[in-house]
């Protein structure tokens, strides 16, 4: 979206107004088969959580059924989701990861 503003007689300047991109939450869902250690590994390697943060979030996922791993622009969130699913498949775990618009 652009708007034209008059500066002086006859001279104009284009101003751009950009919207902030929507943010997306990357959410891990609990299942009965994926190991605690694997979820901690995912949180540390993909989401750059500390060991303590990863343990707390893994327990939250286990007890509440899901947990927010991070909030990102769509491209970053989708890349992280794809990486989680790739590693889960490689490790033969049924771990699910979803994106929710904030």
XYZ file of C-alpha atoms in Angstrom:
102
model
C 0.000 0.000 0.000
C 1.443 3.383 -0.941
C 0.311 6.894 -0.237
C 1.275 10.084 -2.035
C 2.192 13.100 0.065
C 2.611 16.590 -1.316
C 5.913 18.167 -0.305
C 5.878 21.490 -2.155
C 4.280 22.872 -5.286
C 3.813 19.940 -7.617
C 6.483 17.764 -6.018
C 5.337 14.449 -4.567
C 6.970 11.697 -2.575
C 5.930 8.064 -2.281
C 5.655 6.648 1.221
C 5.389 2.943 1.786
C 3.595 1.467 4.735
C 4.482 -2.114 5.478
C 2.475 -4.393 7.702
C 4.305 -6.545 10.191
C 4.154 -10.198 9.164
C 1.899 -12.527 11.114
C 3.670 -14.652 13.683
C 3.200 -18.393 14.045
C 3.601 -20.585 17.099
C 5.397 -23.890 16.657
C 3.704 -26.413 18.953
C 4.803 -29.949 19.856
C 2.041 -32.425 20.689
C 2.334 -35.203 23.243
C 2.194 -38.866 22.259
C 2.782 -42.098 24.155
C 5.757 -43.285 22.099
C 8.270 -40.463 21.600
C 10.934 -40.581 24.288
C 11.511 -37.782 26.771
C 15.160 -37.645 25.695
C 14.250 -37.224 22.030
C 11.919 -34.294 22.764
C 14.630 -32.650 24.873
C 17.086 -33.183 21.991
C 14.634 -31.542 19.539
C 14.117 -28.553 21.817
C 17.848 -28.023 22.278
C 18.964 -28.539 18.678
C 16.111 -26.996 16.686
C 14.684 -24.413 19.083
C 17.947 -23.548 20.877
C 16.542 -24.073 24.368
C 18.846 -24.593 27.334
C 18.845 -28.008 29.011
C 16.706 -26.658 31.854
C 14.216 -24.963 29.505
C 13.986 -28.133 27.423
C 13.236 -30.293 30.469
C 10.546 -27.910 31.740
C 8.905 -27.642 28.309
C 9.046 -31.414 27.767
C 7.260 -31.949 31.079
C 4.656 -29.351 30.078
C 4.087 -31.142 26.762
C 3.718 -34.444 28.615
C 1.288 -33.147 31.252
C -0.741 -30.639 29.200
C -0.690 -32.443 25.848
C 1.156 -29.695 23.978
C 3.722 -26.963 24.364
C 4.788 -23.869 22.444
C 8.411 -24.191 21.335
C 8.704 -20.744 19.791
C 7.023 -17.990 17.808
C 8.370 -17.051 14.376
C 7.449 -15.665 10.991
C 5.754 -18.274 8.796
C 8.843 -19.257 6.778
C 10.979 -19.819 9.874
C 8.167 -21.649 11.699
C 7.529 -23.936 8.730
C 11.247 -24.692 8.398
C 11.462 -25.630 12.083
C 8.311 -27.773 11.811
C 9.713 -29.600 8.792
C 12.995 -30.228 10.616
C 11.161 -31.643 13.657
C 9.136 -33.982 11.444
C 12.237 -35.056 9.501
C 14.146 -35.916 12.678
C 11.116 -37.674 14.171
C 10.741 -39.810 11.062
C 14.463 -40.534 11.040
C 14.276 -41.597 14.708
C 11.072 -43.567 14.026
C 8.999 -41.493 16.448
C 5.390 -40.378 15.772
C 6.036 -36.882 17.147
C 3.611 -34.270 15.792
C 4.362 -30.614 15.344
C 1.786 -27.992 14.349
C 1.744 -24.306 13.503
C -0.827 -21.913 14.922
C -1.199 -18.323 13.820
C -0.725 -16.001 16.765
